């Protein structure tokens, strides 16, 4: 049974993500267990065979990601799940998959690092690694859920993005969210089926790979070719390729296409949400777990008459430059609560505002933000 | 604040995590309240110092819990092992009307040091009762669940019963319901005792 019956379920974050993947049509999972993502492979090892899919525990992370790419090439909807040390090992193949425009979804249940780190604590410290996940220039999509419900919902979105834009799509989870138990509302089978973009054998003979349509200036991303079907290239080379998939001596055009096929669609990819932003002078930019505490902090601050609102980034990569620029242009100050010390997203905000607006970080490491942590900073900057 | 903070601690295998899951299921699935549960991970859950926390939002209009960890002082604290009992300090428990309960088990804990300084403390040999009356230590969970249902009052008895049906195998359902009933009785007696003392 691929679809869980419609209803409310009590679920752990990692399981909600796995069920979201199944609903999105997952039929291959290749992985190597690692805390705190282990429940994903445990759950899918039981569930995938029930729906005619395959869950393979490989000998290591390298084999896992290569199996995922191989499965996707022959038409499977494929994914893997790991944590920081795993993604570090997998970058070589992620880079190759990006080059070949092979769609796949990657769930990173982040834990503290570097190295082995503290394995059961949440730490958003792989965000940079997700953005530059391998050698070469390419764009990825990274989604940041904040609850078990969103781990389910956004995983479906992630699979659709992978099919549409043919690039690596990351789901940014963490040790806390992955192990959190919450109620997840599963929609009806009909509703889910309407949402999901299916993998189909492309009908075009040419145009197996993305290209720029010179007459319109738009970037066209055809459906991914499926190995073993008609008109599919007999082999794939991870070199700069033309629209037919043949090696091309024009890496400039190829690299531009790799970047622009994502950035020219940023309006559709960069999902954001706002909360009480209309008259806000102080703006919180948050993603993932800290969003939850931010909602409360804003409510409490508003009671005291402080004009504060939230711009929530659901997609963190590609970074929505224009949206952030537009939102913060009249802001007195921007607050960025993050579950990492550097302030990876705070740096991005500083970049788009040209350092004209003060950006205050609230860096928490392995300790999720309490609403009062954020409220305290709001009050300080309001003085 | 409309948050209800619950913590259960003991050692792995006592049913600490199961009890917390029963509490969140009754509150969220059957009572329709927003709730989050977190638990000890890895070695702790298998014989070490084990804990689980539940936060229930009593305001039905709130759909998302802003801070998913349980905060001190707790509304409800259950301690089931010597080690976890030694950690308890007086300010761990809320000192308010109708809330701030501490439940401990004299089967596994020799003496609760802070016992006299906290108002609503119930020491009940849950594990001993489970073995004596129902023949197996596992029924202790249903006794505790009965106590929790009555004392906290955050979900209805119906929700609690539905939860038990979901959690226990059919063959032991009757015994579990009896154990639940026993817990309820103990809790009611305790509430009456508190009332008399206050009068």
Tab-separated table of C-alpha atoms in Angstrom, chain A residues 143-147 149-151 154 172 177 270-275 277 283-292 294-295 309-316 320 323-324 327 345, chain B residues 64:
chain	number	residue	atom	x	y	z
A	143	UNK	CA	14.031	22.926	1.292
A	144	UNK	CA	13.834	23.612	5.034
A	145	UNK	CA	10.813	22.096	6.804
A	146	UNK	CA	10.009	23.114	10.390
A	147	UNK	CA	7.600	20.395	11.531
A	149	UNK	CA	3.845	17.802	8.797
A	150	UNK	CA	6.158	19.789	6.559
A	151	UNK	CA	8.648	16.935	6.376
A	154	UNK	CA	7.828	19.297	1.413
A	172	UNK	CA	17.217	19.937	5.227
A	177	UNK	CA	13.271	17.465	13.855
A	270	UNK	CA	12.100	29.927	-3.903
A	271	UNK	CA	9.165	29.317	-1.592
A	272	UNK	CA	8.742	31.848	1.185
A	273	UNK	CA	6.151	32.734	3.774
A	274	UNK	CA	5.508	35.923	5.698
A	275	UNK	CA	4.079	36.701	9.107
A	277	UNK	CA	5.336	41.848	7.825
A	283	UNK	CA	12.383	41.783	10.318
A	284	UNK	CA	13.265	38.251	11.324
A	285	UNK	CA	14.545	36.038	8.531
A	286	UNK	CA	14.373	32.410	9.601
A	287	UNK	CA	14.201	28.858	8.232
A	288	UNK	CA	13.737	25.416	9.746
A	289	UNK	CA	13.181	24.937	13.468
A	290	UNK	CA	13.941	28.531	14.585
A	291	UNK	CA	10.830	29.674	12.664
A	292	UNK	CA	8.638	28.089	15.324
A	294	UNK	CA	10.131	33.222	15.952
A	295	UNK	CA	6.325	33.103	15.562
A	309	UNK	CA	7.501	40.432	11.407
A	310	UNK	CA	8.945	37.309	9.827
A	311	UNK	CA	10.143	36.426	6.364
A	312	UNK	CA	10.326	32.665	6.384
A	313	UNK	CA	12.541	30.915	3.851
A	314	UNK	CA	11.064	27.547	2.944
A	315	UNK	CA	13.591	27.221	0.127
A	316	UNK	CA	17.043	28.304	1.266
A	320	UNK	CA	15.839	34.383	-3.016
A	323	UNK	CA	12.594	38.738	-2.428
A	324	UNK	CA	14.880	39.373	0.544
A	327	UNK	CA	11.392	42.745	1.990
A	345	UNK	CA	22.004	32.637	5.784
B	64	UNK	CA	1.941	24.617	16.230
